[in-house]
Short mmCIF file of N, CA, C and O and ligand atoms in Angstrom, two decimals:
data_model
loop_
_atom_site.label_atom_id
_atom_site.label_comp_id
_atom_site.label_asym_id
_atom_site.label_seq_id
_atom_site.Cartn_x
_atom_site.Cartn_y
_atom_site.Cartn_z
N MET A 1 -108.02 134.08 58.92
CA MET A 1 -107.79 132.79 59.59
C MET A 1 -108.11 132.91 61.09
O MET A 1 -107.81 133.92 61.72
N GLN A 2 -108.68 131.84 61.63
CA GLN A 2 -109.05 131.88 63.04
C GLN A 2 -107.81 131.79 63.94
O GLN A 2 -106.89 131.02 63.66
N ASN A 3 -107.79 132.61 64.97
CA ASN A 3 -106.64 132.58 65.88
C ASN A 3 -106.92 131.63 67.05
O ASN A 3 -107.75 131.89 67.89
N ASN A 4 -106.19 130.48 67.07
CA ASN A 4 -106.42 129.48 68.11
C ASN A 4 -105.44 129.59 69.27
O ASN A 4 -105.34 128.72 70.11
N TYR A 5 -104.68 130.67 69.31
CA TYR A 5 -103.64 130.82 70.32
C TYR A 5 -104.23 130.80 71.74
O TYR A 5 -105.19 131.49 72.02
N LYS A 6 -103.65 129.97 72.60
CA LYS A 6 -104.17 129.86 73.96
C LYS A 6 -103.05 129.99 74.98
O LYS A 6 -101.94 129.51 74.75
N GLU A 7 -103.36 130.60 76.11
CA GLU A 7 -102.39 130.70 77.20
C GLU A 7 -102.96 130.07 78.47
O GLU A 7 -104.14 130.22 78.75
N HIS A 8 -102.11 129.35 79.17
CA HIS A 8 -102.55 128.72 80.43
C HIS A 8 -101.56 129.12 81.52
O HIS A 8 -100.36 129.14 81.29
N LEU A 9 -102.09 129.40 82.70
CA LEU A 9 -101.23 129.70 83.83
C LEU A 9 -101.56 128.74 84.97
O LEU A 9 -102.72 128.65 85.38
N TYR A 10 -100.55 127.98 85.42
CA TYR A 10 -100.78 127.03 86.50
C TYR A 10 -99.86 127.32 87.68
O TYR A 10 -98.65 127.48 87.50
N LYS A 11 -100.45 127.36 88.84
CA LYS A 11 -99.65 127.52 90.06
C LYS A 11 -99.28 126.12 90.58
O LYS A 11 -100.16 125.31 90.86
N ILE A 12 -97.99 125.86 90.68
CA ILE A 12 -97.50 124.54 91.10
C ILE A 12 -96.64 124.70 92.36
O ILE A 12 -95.72 125.52 92.39
N LEU A 13 -96.94 123.90 93.37
CA LEU A 13 -96.18 123.98 94.62
C LEU A 13 -95.01 122.99 94.58
O LEU A 13 -95.16 121.88 94.06
N VAL A 14 -93.89 123.40 95.13
CA VAL A 14 -92.76 122.47 95.31
C VAL A 14 -92.44 122.47 96.81
O VAL A 14 -92.01 123.49 97.36
N ILE A 15 -92.73 121.34 97.45
CA ILE A 15 -92.60 121.26 98.91
C ILE A 15 -91.77 120.04 99.31
O ILE A 15 -91.51 119.16 98.48
N GLY A 16 -91.39 119.99 100.57
CA GLY A 16 -90.56 118.90 101.06
C GLY A 16 -89.62 119.44 102.12
O GLY A 16 -89.48 120.67 102.26
N ASP A 17 -88.96 118.53 102.84
CA ASP A 17 -88.15 118.94 103.99
C ASP A 17 -86.97 119.86 103.62
O ASP A 17 -86.59 119.98 102.45
N LEU A 18 -86.41 120.41 104.65
CA LEU A 18 -85.26 121.32 104.54
C LEU A 18 -84.10 120.66 103.77
O LEU A 18 -83.72 119.53 104.08
N GLY A 19 -83.58 121.35 102.79
CA GLY A 19 -82.36 120.92 102.11
C GLY A 19 -82.49 119.68 101.24
O GLY A 19 -81.48 119.05 100.91
N VAL A 20 -83.70 119.30 100.84
CA VAL A 20 -83.84 118.09 100.01
C VAL A 20 -83.51 118.37 98.54
O VAL A 20 -83.34 117.43 97.75
N GLY A 21 -83.47 119.64 98.15
CA GLY A 21 -83.12 119.98 96.78
C GLY A 21 -84.24 120.62 95.96
O GLY A 21 -84.17 120.64 94.73
N LYS A 22 -85.22 121.19 96.60
CA LYS A 22 -86.34 121.82 95.89
C LYS A 22 -85.87 122.97 95.01
O LYS A 22 -86.18 123.04 93.82
N THR A 23 -85.10 123.88 95.62
CA THR A 23 -84.61 125.04 94.87
C THR A 23 -83.71 124.58 93.73
O THR A 23 -83.76 125.12 92.61
N SER A 24 -82.90 123.55 93.99
CA SER A 24 -81.97 123.04 92.97
C SER A 24 -82.72 122.44 91.78
O SER A 24 -82.33 122.65 90.62
N ILE A 25 -83.79 121.70 92.06
CA ILE A 25 -84.57 121.09 90.98
C ILE A 25 -85.19 122.19 90.10
O ILE A 25 -85.16 122.13 88.87
N ILE A 26 -85.72 123.22 90.76
CA ILE A 26 -86.34 124.33 90.02
C ILE A 26 -85.30 125.07 89.19
O ILE A 26 -85.53 125.38 88.02
N LYS A 27 -84.13 125.33 89.81
CA LYS A 27 -83.05 126.03 89.10
C LYS A 27 -82.64 125.26 87.85
O LYS A 27 -82.40 125.82 86.79
N ARG A 28 -82.52 123.95 88.00
CA ARG A 28 -82.12 123.10 86.87
C ARG A 28 -83.18 123.14 85.78
O ARG A 28 -82.88 123.26 84.59
N TYR A 29 -84.44 123.06 86.19
CA TYR A 29 -85.56 123.01 85.24
C TYR A 29 -85.75 124.34 84.49
O TYR A 29 -85.96 124.36 83.28
N VAL A 30 -85.61 125.44 85.24
CA VAL A 30 -85.91 126.75 84.65
C VAL A 30 -84.66 127.40 84.05
O VAL A 30 -84.73 127.98 82.96
N HIS A 31 -83.51 127.31 84.73
CA HIS A 31 -82.31 128.04 84.28
C HIS A 31 -81.19 127.12 83.79
O HIS A 31 -80.11 127.59 83.45
N GLN A 32 -81.39 125.82 83.82
CA GLN A 32 -80.39 124.83 83.40
C GLN A 32 -79.05 125.00 84.11
O GLN A 32 -77.98 124.88 83.50
N ASN A 33 -79.08 125.33 85.41
CA ASN A 33 -77.80 125.35 86.13
C ASN A 33 -77.93 124.76 87.54
O ASN A 33 -79.03 124.47 87.99
N PHE A 34 -76.77 124.54 88.18
CA PHE A 34 -76.74 123.92 89.50
C PHE A 34 -75.65 124.56 90.35
O PHE A 34 -74.58 124.86 89.84
N SER A 35 -75.96 124.80 91.61
CA SER A 35 -74.94 125.33 92.52
C SER A 35 -74.81 124.38 93.71
O SER A 35 -75.81 123.99 94.31
N PRO A 36 -73.57 124.02 94.09
CA PRO A 36 -73.39 123.13 95.25
C PRO A 36 -73.55 123.87 96.58
O PRO A 36 -73.60 123.25 97.64
N ASN A 37 -73.62 125.18 96.53
CA ASN A 37 -73.75 125.95 97.78
C ASN A 37 -75.20 125.96 98.26
O ASN A 37 -76.11 126.17 97.48
N TYR A 38 -75.36 125.74 99.56
CA TYR A 38 -76.71 125.70 100.13
C TYR A 38 -77.07 127.03 100.75
O TYR A 38 -76.38 127.51 101.64
N ARG A 39 -78.14 127.60 100.23
CA ARG A 39 -78.71 128.79 100.88
C ARG A 39 -80.19 128.50 101.11
O ARG A 39 -80.96 128.42 100.13
N ALA A 40 -80.54 128.32 102.36
CA ALA A 40 -81.93 127.96 102.69
C ALA A 40 -82.90 129.03 102.17
O ALA A 40 -82.63 130.23 102.28
N THR A 41 -83.99 128.56 101.58
CA THR A 41 -85.05 129.49 101.14
C THR A 41 -85.75 130.03 102.38
O THR A 41 -86.02 129.28 103.33
N ILE A 42 -86.03 131.29 102.37
CA ILE A 42 -86.78 131.91 103.48
C ILE A 42 -88.20 132.17 102.97
O ILE A 42 -88.37 132.89 101.99
N GLY A 43 -89.16 131.57 103.62
CA GLY A 43 -90.56 131.80 103.19
C GLY A 43 -90.85 131.10 101.89
O GLY A 43 -90.99 129.88 101.83
N VAL A 44 -90.91 131.86 100.82
CA VAL A 44 -91.20 131.28 99.50
C VAL A 44 -90.48 132.06 98.40
O VAL A 44 -90.32 133.27 98.51
N ASP A 45 -90.02 131.35 97.39
CA ASP A 45 -89.43 131.97 96.19
C ASP A 45 -90.30 131.58 94.99
O ASP A 45 -91.04 130.61 95.07
N PHE A 46 -90.14 132.31 93.91
CA PHE A 46 -90.95 132.02 92.72
C PHE A 46 -90.07 131.84 91.50
O PHE A 46 -89.03 132.46 91.37
N ALA A 47 -90.53 130.99 90.60
CA ALA A 47 -89.85 130.85 89.31
C ALA A 47 -90.92 130.57 88.26
O ALA A 47 -91.97 129.99 88.57
N LEU A 48 -90.65 131.01 87.06
CA LEU A 48 -91.63 130.82 85.99
C LEU A 48 -91.02 129.98 84.88
O LEU A 48 -89.96 130.31 84.35
N LYS A 49 -91.67 128.87 84.55
CA LYS A 49 -91.23 128.02 83.45
C LYS A 49 -92.25 128.16 82.31
O LYS A 49 -93.45 127.89 82.51
N VAL A 50 -91.78 128.58 81.16
CA VAL A 50 -92.70 128.79 80.03
C VAL A 50 -92.51 127.67 79.02
O VAL A 50 -91.40 127.40 78.57
N LEU A 51 -93.60 126.99 78.70
CA LEU A 51 -93.56 125.89 77.73
C LEU A 51 -94.41 126.28 76.52
O LEU A 51 -95.54 126.75 76.69
N ASN A 52 -93.85 126.11 75.34
CA ASN A 52 -94.60 126.45 74.13
C ASN A 52 -94.90 125.20 73.31
O ASN A 52 -93.99 124.43 73.01
N TRP A 53 -96.16 125.00 73.00
CA TRP A 53 -96.56 123.92 72.14
C TRP A 53 -97.45 124.48 71.04
O TRP A 53 -98.55 124.98 71.32
N ASP A 54 -96.99 124.41 69.81
CA ASP A 54 -97.77 124.90 68.68
C ASP A 54 -98.43 126.23 69.01
O ASP A 54 -97.79 127.23 69.18
N GLN A 55 -99.76 126.17 69.15
CA GLN A 55 -100.53 127.39 69.39
C GLN A 55 -100.75 127.68 70.87
O GLN A 55 -101.48 128.59 71.22
N GLU A 56 -100.15 126.88 71.74
CA GLU A 56 -100.45 127.04 73.16
C GLU A 56 -99.20 127.38 73.98
O GLU A 56 -98.12 126.85 73.72
N THR A 57 -99.39 128.25 74.95
CA THR A 57 -98.31 128.58 75.87
C THR A 57 -98.75 128.21 77.28
O THR A 57 -99.84 128.58 77.71
N VAL A 58 -97.90 127.43 77.97
CA VAL A 58 -98.20 127.06 79.35
C VAL A 58 -97.19 127.74 80.25
O VAL A 58 -95.98 127.61 80.04
N ARG A 59 -97.67 128.48 81.19
CA ARG A 59 -96.78 129.12 82.17
C ARG A 59 -96.94 128.40 83.50
O ARG A 59 -98.03 128.40 84.08
N LEU A 60 -95.85 127.79 83.94
CA LEU A 60 -95.86 127.13 85.25
C LEU A 60 -95.26 128.08 86.27
O LEU A 60 -94.07 128.40 86.20
N GLN A 61 -96.12 128.53 87.16
CA GLN A 61 -95.64 129.43 88.22
C GLN A 61 -95.25 128.53 89.39
O GLN A 61 -96.11 127.97 90.08
N LEU A 62 -93.94 128.33 89.56
CA LEU A 62 -93.44 127.38 90.56
C LEU A 62 -93.23 128.07 91.90
O LEU A 62 -92.47 129.05 91.99
N TRP A 63 -93.91 127.58 92.92
CA TRP A 63 -93.79 128.15 94.26
C TRP A 63 -92.83 127.27 95.06
O TRP A 63 -93.17 126.13 95.44
N ASP A 64 -91.64 127.81 95.28
CA ASP A 64 -90.56 127.10 95.96
C ASP A 64 -90.65 127.42 97.46
O ASP A 64 -90.16 128.45 97.92
N ILE A 65 -91.29 126.52 98.19
CA ILE A 65 -91.61 126.80 99.59
C ILE A 65 -90.52 126.27 100.52
O ILE A 65 -90.10 125.10 100.40
N ALA A 66 -90.04 127.11 101.42
CA ALA A 66 -88.95 126.73 102.33
C ALA A 66 -89.32 125.51 103.16
O ALA A 66 -90.45 125.41 103.66
N GLY A 67 -88.38 124.58 103.29
CA GLY A 67 -88.62 123.35 104.06
C GLY A 67 -89.06 123.64 105.49
O GLY A 67 -89.89 122.93 106.06
N GLN A 68 -88.52 124.71 106.05
CA GLN A 68 -88.84 125.02 107.45
C GLN A 68 -90.29 125.49 107.62
O GLN A 68 -90.79 125.55 108.74
N GLU A 69 -90.98 125.74 106.52
CA GLU A 69 -92.36 126.24 106.61
C GLU A 69 -93.37 125.20 107.08
O GLU A 69 -94.48 125.54 107.45
N ARG A 70 -93.00 123.91 107.05
CA ARG A 70 -93.96 122.88 107.50
C ARG A 70 -94.37 123.12 108.95
O ARG A 70 -95.45 122.75 109.38
N PHE A 71 -93.48 123.74 109.71
CA PHE A 71 -93.77 123.97 111.12
C PHE A 71 -94.37 125.35 111.36
O PHE A 71 -94.67 125.73 112.47
N GLY A 72 -94.55 126.10 110.26
CA GLY A 72 -95.14 127.43 110.40
C GLY A 72 -96.60 127.44 109.99
O GLY A 72 -97.16 126.40 109.64
N ASN A 73 -97.21 128.60 110.04
CA ASN A 73 -98.63 128.70 109.70
C ASN A 73 -98.88 129.25 108.30
O ASN A 73 -100.02 129.41 107.89
N MET A 74 -97.79 129.56 107.59
CA MET A 74 -97.95 130.24 106.31
C MET A 74 -98.34 129.32 105.16
O MET A 74 -98.80 129.79 104.12
N THR A 75 -98.16 128.00 105.32
CA THR A 75 -98.40 127.12 104.17
C THR A 75 -99.84 127.24 103.66
O THR A 75 -100.07 127.15 102.46
N ARG A 76 -100.77 127.47 104.56
CA ARG A 76 -102.17 127.61 104.13
C ARG A 76 -102.31 128.74 103.10
O ARG A 76 -103.02 128.62 102.11
N VAL A 77 -101.59 129.81 103.33
CA VAL A 77 -101.62 130.96 102.42
C VAL A 77 -100.94 130.60 101.09
O VAL A 77 -101.44 130.87 100.01
N TYR A 78 -99.80 129.92 101.19
CA TYR A 78 -99.05 129.56 99.98
C TYR A 78 -99.81 128.56 99.10
O TYR A 78 -99.70 128.57 97.88
N TYR A 79 -100.55 127.63 99.72
CA TYR A 79 -101.22 126.56 98.97
C TYR A 79 -102.43 127.06 98.17
O TYR A 79 -102.88 126.38 97.24
N ARG A 80 -102.94 128.22 98.52
CA ARG A 80 -104.19 128.71 97.94
C ARG A 80 -104.18 128.72 96.40
O ARG A 80 -103.25 129.22 95.79
N GLU A 81 -105.21 128.11 95.82
CA GLU A 81 -105.42 128.10 94.35
C GLU A 81 -104.33 127.39 93.57
O GLU A 81 -104.13 127.66 92.38
N ALA A 82 -103.59 126.49 94.22
CA ALA A 82 -102.57 125.73 93.49
C ALA A 82 -103.25 124.66 92.62
O ALA A 82 -104.32 124.15 92.96
N MET A 83 -102.62 124.36 91.48
CA MET A 83 -103.17 123.36 90.56
C MET A 83 -102.48 122.00 90.72
O MET A 83 -102.95 120.99 90.22
N GLY A 84 -101.31 122.01 91.35
CA GLY A 84 -100.58 120.75 91.50
C GLY A 84 -99.43 120.95 92.46
O GLY A 84 -99.11 122.08 92.84
N ALA A 85 -98.84 119.83 92.88
CA ALA A 85 -97.72 119.93 93.83
C ALA A 85 -96.73 118.79 93.61
O ALA A 85 -97.11 117.67 93.29
N PHE A 86 -95.46 119.13 93.78
CA PHE A 86 -94.41 118.11 93.83
C PHE A 86 -93.93 118.03 95.28
O PHE A 86 -93.63 119.05 95.88
N ILE A 87 -93.90 116.80 95.82
CA ILE A 87 -93.31 116.63 97.15
C ILE A 87 -91.94 115.99 96.95
O ILE A 87 -91.83 114.89 96.41
N VAL A 88 -90.92 116.71 97.37
CA VAL A 88 -89.53 116.30 97.10
C VAL A 88 -88.91 115.69 98.35
O VAL A 88 -89.17 116.13 99.46
N PHE A 89 -88.09 114.65 98.15
CA PHE A 89 -87.30 114.12 99.27
C PHE A 89 -85.91 113.76 98.77
O PHE A 89 -85.67 113.63 97.57
N ASP A 90 -84.99 113.60 99.75
CA ASP A 90 -83.60 113.27 99.45
C ASP A 90 -83.41 111.78 99.68
O ASP A 90 -83.56 111.29 100.81
N MET A 91 -83.07 111.04 98.62
CA MET A 91 -82.95 109.58 98.73
C MET A 91 -81.88 109.14 99.72
O MET A 91 -81.88 108.01 100.20
N THR A 92 -80.94 110.02 100.02
CA THR A 92 -79.88 109.65 100.97
C THR A 92 -80.29 109.94 102.42
O THR A 92 -79.53 109.70 103.34
N ARG A 93 -81.48 110.53 102.59
CA ARG A 93 -81.94 110.89 103.94
C ARG A 93 -83.34 110.33 104.17
O ARG A 93 -84.35 110.94 103.81
N PRO A 94 -83.43 109.10 104.76
CA PRO A 94 -84.74 108.45 104.95
C PRO A 94 -85.75 109.31 105.68
O PRO A 94 -86.94 109.27 105.38
N SER A 95 -85.31 110.13 106.62
CA SER A 95 -86.26 110.96 107.38
C SER A 95 -87.00 111.92 106.46
O SER A 95 -88.17 112.24 106.70
N SER A 96 -86.34 112.35 105.38
CA SER A 96 -87.00 113.28 104.45
C SER A 96 -88.07 112.56 103.63
O SER A 96 -89.03 113.16 103.16
N PHE A 97 -87.89 111.22 103.47
CA PHE A 97 -88.91 110.41 102.77
C PHE A 97 -90.11 110.19 103.70
O PHE A 97 -91.26 110.31 103.27
N GLU A 98 -89.83 109.91 104.97
CA GLU A 98 -90.93 109.78 105.95
C GLU A 98 -91.74 111.07 106.01
O GLU A 98 -92.96 111.05 106.16
N ALA A 99 -91.06 112.18 105.87
CA ALA A 99 -91.73 113.49 105.98
C ALA A 99 -92.68 113.76 104.81
O ALA A 99 -93.54 114.64 104.90
N VAL A 100 -92.54 112.99 103.72
CA VAL A 100 -93.44 113.18 102.57
C VAL A 100 -94.89 113.03 103.02
O VAL A 100 -95.77 113.80 102.62
N THR A 101 -95.15 112.06 103.89
CA THR A 101 -96.50 111.83 104.42
C THR A 101 -96.99 113.07 105.18
O THR A 101 -98.14 113.47 105.07
N LYS A 102 -96.09 113.65 105.94
CA LYS A 102 -96.46 114.84 106.73
C LYS A 102 -96.81 115.99 105.80
O LYS A 102 -97.77 116.72 106.02
N TRP A 103 -96.01 116.15 104.75
CA TRP A 103 -96.30 117.23 103.79
C TRP A 103 -97.63 117.00 103.09
O TRP A 103 -98.40 117.92 102.85
N LYS A 104 -97.89 115.73 102.76
CA LYS A 104 -99.15 115.41 102.10
C LYS A 104 -100.34 115.70 103.02
O LYS A 104 -101.36 116.24 102.60
N GLU A 105 -100.18 115.36 104.30
CA GLU A 105 -101.25 115.64 105.26
C GLU A 105 -101.47 117.15 105.38
O GLU A 105 -102.61 117.62 105.49
N ASP A 106 -100.38 117.89 105.34
CA ASP A 106 -100.48 119.35 105.42
C ASP A 106 -101.28 119.88 104.22
O ASP A 106 -102.18 120.70 104.36
N LEU A 107 -100.96 119.31 103.03
CA LEU A 107 -101.68 119.70 101.80
C LEU A 107 -103.17 119.36 101.92
O LEU A 107 -104.03 120.19 101.66
N ASP A 108 -103.44 118.11 102.30
CA ASP A 108 -104.83 117.63 102.36
C ASP A 108 -105.68 118.45 103.33
O ASP A 108 -106.86 118.66 103.11
N SER A 109 -105.05 118.89 104.40
CA SER A 109 -105.82 119.61 105.41
C SER A 109 -106.05 121.07 105.03
O SER A 109 -106.94 121.71 105.56
N LYS A 110 -105.26 121.57 104.08
CA LYS A 110 -105.35 123.02 103.80
C LYS A 110 -105.72 123.37 102.37
O LYS A 110 -106.17 124.50 102.10
N LEU A 111 -105.51 122.44 101.43
CA LEU A 111 -105.70 122.81 100.02
C LEU A 111 -107.08 122.40 99.51
O LEU A 111 -107.49 121.26 99.63
N THR A 112 -107.78 123.37 98.94
CA THR A 112 -109.05 123.08 98.28
C THR A 112 -108.88 123.36 96.80
O THR A 112 -108.43 124.44 96.41
N LEU A 113 -109.21 122.37 95.96
CA LEU A 113 -109.06 122.54 94.52
C LEU A 113 -110.17 123.42 93.96
O LEU A 113 -111.18 123.66 94.63
N ALA A 114 -110.00 123.84 92.72
CA ALA A 114 -110.97 124.74 92.08
C ALA A 114 -112.36 124.11 92.03
O ALA A 114 -113.37 124.81 92.05
N ASN A 115 -112.43 122.75 92.00
CA ASN A 115 -113.74 122.08 91.93
C ASN A 115 -114.35 121.87 93.32
O ASN A 115 -115.34 121.16 93.48
N GLY A 116 -113.73 122.45 94.35
CA GLY A 116 -114.30 122.40 95.69
C GLY A 116 -113.87 121.17 96.48
O GLY A 116 -114.11 121.10 97.68
N LYS A 117 -113.19 120.21 95.82
CA LYS A 117 -112.76 119.01 96.55
C LYS A 117 -111.36 119.25 97.11
O LYS A 117 -110.65 120.14 96.67
N ASN A 118 -110.98 118.40 98.06
CA ASN A 118 -109.61 118.58 98.54
C ASN A 118 -108.68 117.67 97.73
O ASN A 118 -109.10 116.93 96.85
N SER A 119 -107.40 117.77 98.01
CA SER A 119 -106.40 117.18 97.12
C SER A 119 -106.17 115.69 97.36
O SER A 119 -105.35 115.08 96.70
N LYS A 120 -106.91 115.10 98.30
CA LYS A 120 -106.60 113.76 98.79
C LYS A 120 -106.40 112.69 97.72
O LYS A 120 -105.38 112.04 97.67
N HIS A 121 -107.38 112.53 96.85
CA HIS A 121 -107.36 111.40 95.92
C HIS A 121 -106.15 111.44 95.00
O HIS A 121 -105.38 110.50 94.91
N ARG A 122 -105.96 112.55 94.33
CA ARG A 122 -104.87 112.64 93.36
C ARG A 122 -103.51 112.56 94.03
O ARG A 122 -102.60 111.94 93.52
N GLN A 123 -103.39 113.17 95.17
CA GLN A 123 -102.10 113.16 95.86
C GLN A 123 -101.74 111.75 96.29
O GLN A 123 -100.60 111.34 96.20
N THR A 124 -102.76 111.00 96.74
CA THR A 124 -102.50 109.64 97.19
C THR A 124 -101.95 108.81 96.04
O THR A 124 -101.00 108.05 96.21
N HIS A 125 -102.52 109.01 94.87
CA HIS A 125 -102.07 108.27 93.70
C HIS A 125 -100.60 108.55 93.41
O HIS A 125 -99.81 107.64 93.24
N SER A 126 -100.25 109.84 93.41
CA SER A 126 -98.88 110.17 93.06
C SER A 126 -97.92 109.69 94.15
O SER A 126 -96.81 109.29 93.86
N LEU A 127 -98.39 109.73 95.40
CA LEU A 127 -97.54 109.25 96.49
C LEU A 127 -97.24 107.76 96.34
O LEU A 127 -96.11 107.32 96.48
N ARG A 128 -98.30 107.00 96.02
CA ARG A 128 -98.13 105.56 95.87
C ARG A 128 -97.12 105.27 94.77
O ARG A 128 -96.27 104.42 94.87
N HIS A 129 -97.22 106.05 93.70
CA HIS A 129 -96.31 105.88 92.58
C HIS A 129 -94.87 106.17 93.02
O HIS A 129 -93.96 105.41 92.73
N THR A 130 -94.70 107.24 93.76
CA THR A 130 -93.36 107.62 94.22
C THR A 130 -92.78 106.52 95.10
O THR A 130 -91.63 106.14 94.97
N ARG A 131 -93.63 106.01 95.99
CA ARG A 131 -93.17 104.98 96.91
C ARG A 131 -92.71 103.73 96.15
O ARG A 131 -91.65 103.19 96.42
N THR A 132 -93.52 103.31 95.19
CA THR A 132 -93.17 102.13 94.39
C THR A 132 -91.87 102.37 93.65
O THR A 132 -90.97 101.54 93.64
N HIS A 133 -91.76 103.55 93.08
CA HIS A 133 -90.58 103.89 92.31
C HIS A 133 -89.34 103.87 93.22
O HIS A 133 -88.31 103.34 92.87
N THR A 134 -89.51 104.42 94.42
CA THR A 134 -88.39 104.49 95.34
C THR A 134 -87.96 103.10 95.78
O THR A 134 -86.78 102.79 95.81
N HIS A 135 -88.94 102.26 96.10
CA HIS A 135 -88.61 100.89 96.50
C HIS A 135 -87.82 100.20 95.40
O HIS A 135 -86.81 99.57 95.65
N LYS A 136 -88.27 100.38 94.18
CA LYS A 136 -87.59 99.73 93.05
C LYS A 136 -86.16 100.25 92.95
O LYS A 136 -85.21 99.50 92.76
N THR A 137 -86.01 101.58 93.08
CA THR A 137 -84.69 102.17 92.94
C THR A 137 -83.77 101.69 94.04
O THR A 137 -82.61 101.37 93.81
N LEU A 138 -84.30 101.63 95.26
CA LEU A 138 -83.47 101.21 96.38
C LEU A 138 -83.07 99.75 96.29
O LEU A 138 -81.99 99.36 96.72
N LEU A 139 -83.95 98.93 95.68
CA LEU A 139 -83.66 97.50 95.59
C LEU A 139 -82.75 97.16 94.41
O LEU A 139 -82.12 96.12 94.39
N SER A 140 -82.70 98.04 93.43
CA SER A 140 -81.95 97.69 92.21
C SER A 140 -80.45 97.96 92.38
O SER A 140 -80.02 98.64 93.30
N1 GTP B 201 -75.12 115.89 95.57
C1 GTP B 201 -76.27 116.51 95.35
N2 GTP B 201 -76.51 117.64 96.01
C2 GTP B 201 -77.66 118.26 95.76
C3 GTP B 201 -78.64 117.76 94.85
N3 GTP B 201 -79.70 118.60 94.84
C4 GTP B 201 -79.39 119.57 95.71
N4 GTP B 201 -78.18 119.38 96.26
C5 GTP B 201 -77.51 120.23 97.27
O1 GTP B 201 -78.26 120.14 98.49
C6 GTP B 201 -78.28 121.41 99.15
C7 GTP B 201 -79.70 121.83 99.41
O2 GTP B 201 -80.35 122.10 98.18
P1 GTP B 201 -81.54 123.15 98.01
O3 GTP B 201 -82.01 123.02 96.61
O4 GTP B 201 -81.15 124.49 98.50
O5 GTP B 201 -82.63 122.52 99.02
P2 GTP B 201 -84.08 123.06 99.39
O6 GTP B 201 -84.98 121.88 99.42
O7 GTP B 201 -84.45 124.18 98.50
O8 GTP B 201 -83.85 123.60 100.88
P3 GTP B 201 -84.76 124.66 101.71
O9 GTP B 201 -84.88 125.90 100.87
O10 GTP B 201 -84.01 124.92 102.97
O11 GTP B 201 -86.08 124.02 102.00
C8 GTP B 201 -77.49 122.38 98.26
O12 GTP B 201 -76.18 122.50 98.76
C9 GTP B 201 -77.51 121.71 96.89
O13 GTP B 201 -76.39 122.05 96.15
C10 GTP B 201 -78.35 116.53 94.17
O14 GTP B 201 -79.12 116.01 93.38
N5 GTP B 201 -77.13 115.97 94.46
MG1 MG B 202 -84.87 126.16 98.85
#
């Protein structure tokens, strides 16, 4: 019988301002737990989420980048060869939502996709979606 087993590895960035909950979201997604104690990430942390579908395994290598890194020079190194990004904000802190644009600009200026294009088009789409979703949530 033919073996159709396939493995995929994707590098995914998780970015956003200090203390918005990036590490918490990853912890919940990967380890199904939550801690109310805040310990700021220093530099970058990693987590691996493994998804199995029939004959395929997807490994999401999640790069949990410290909020304070937006003002540093290391993000260019961290963004290299990423396949996707989540920009996180805290709904109770409007300044962290305004900062989403700054994070996106940081991505656009530094990230080059595997096809040689930059991340602008796709990121803009997801941003617009987030904004619409947030407006709806805030109004409801
Ligand atoms: N109430 C509440 N608190 C949360 C939520 N998500 C995270 N927190 C708390 O907010 C604080 C900051 O969360 P982190 O996940 O460490 O934030 P971060 O974005 O990783 O922060 P940096 O690593 O400094 O960039 C912690 O004390 C968390 O327990 C949430 O959905 N609700
Ligand atoms: Mg963190």
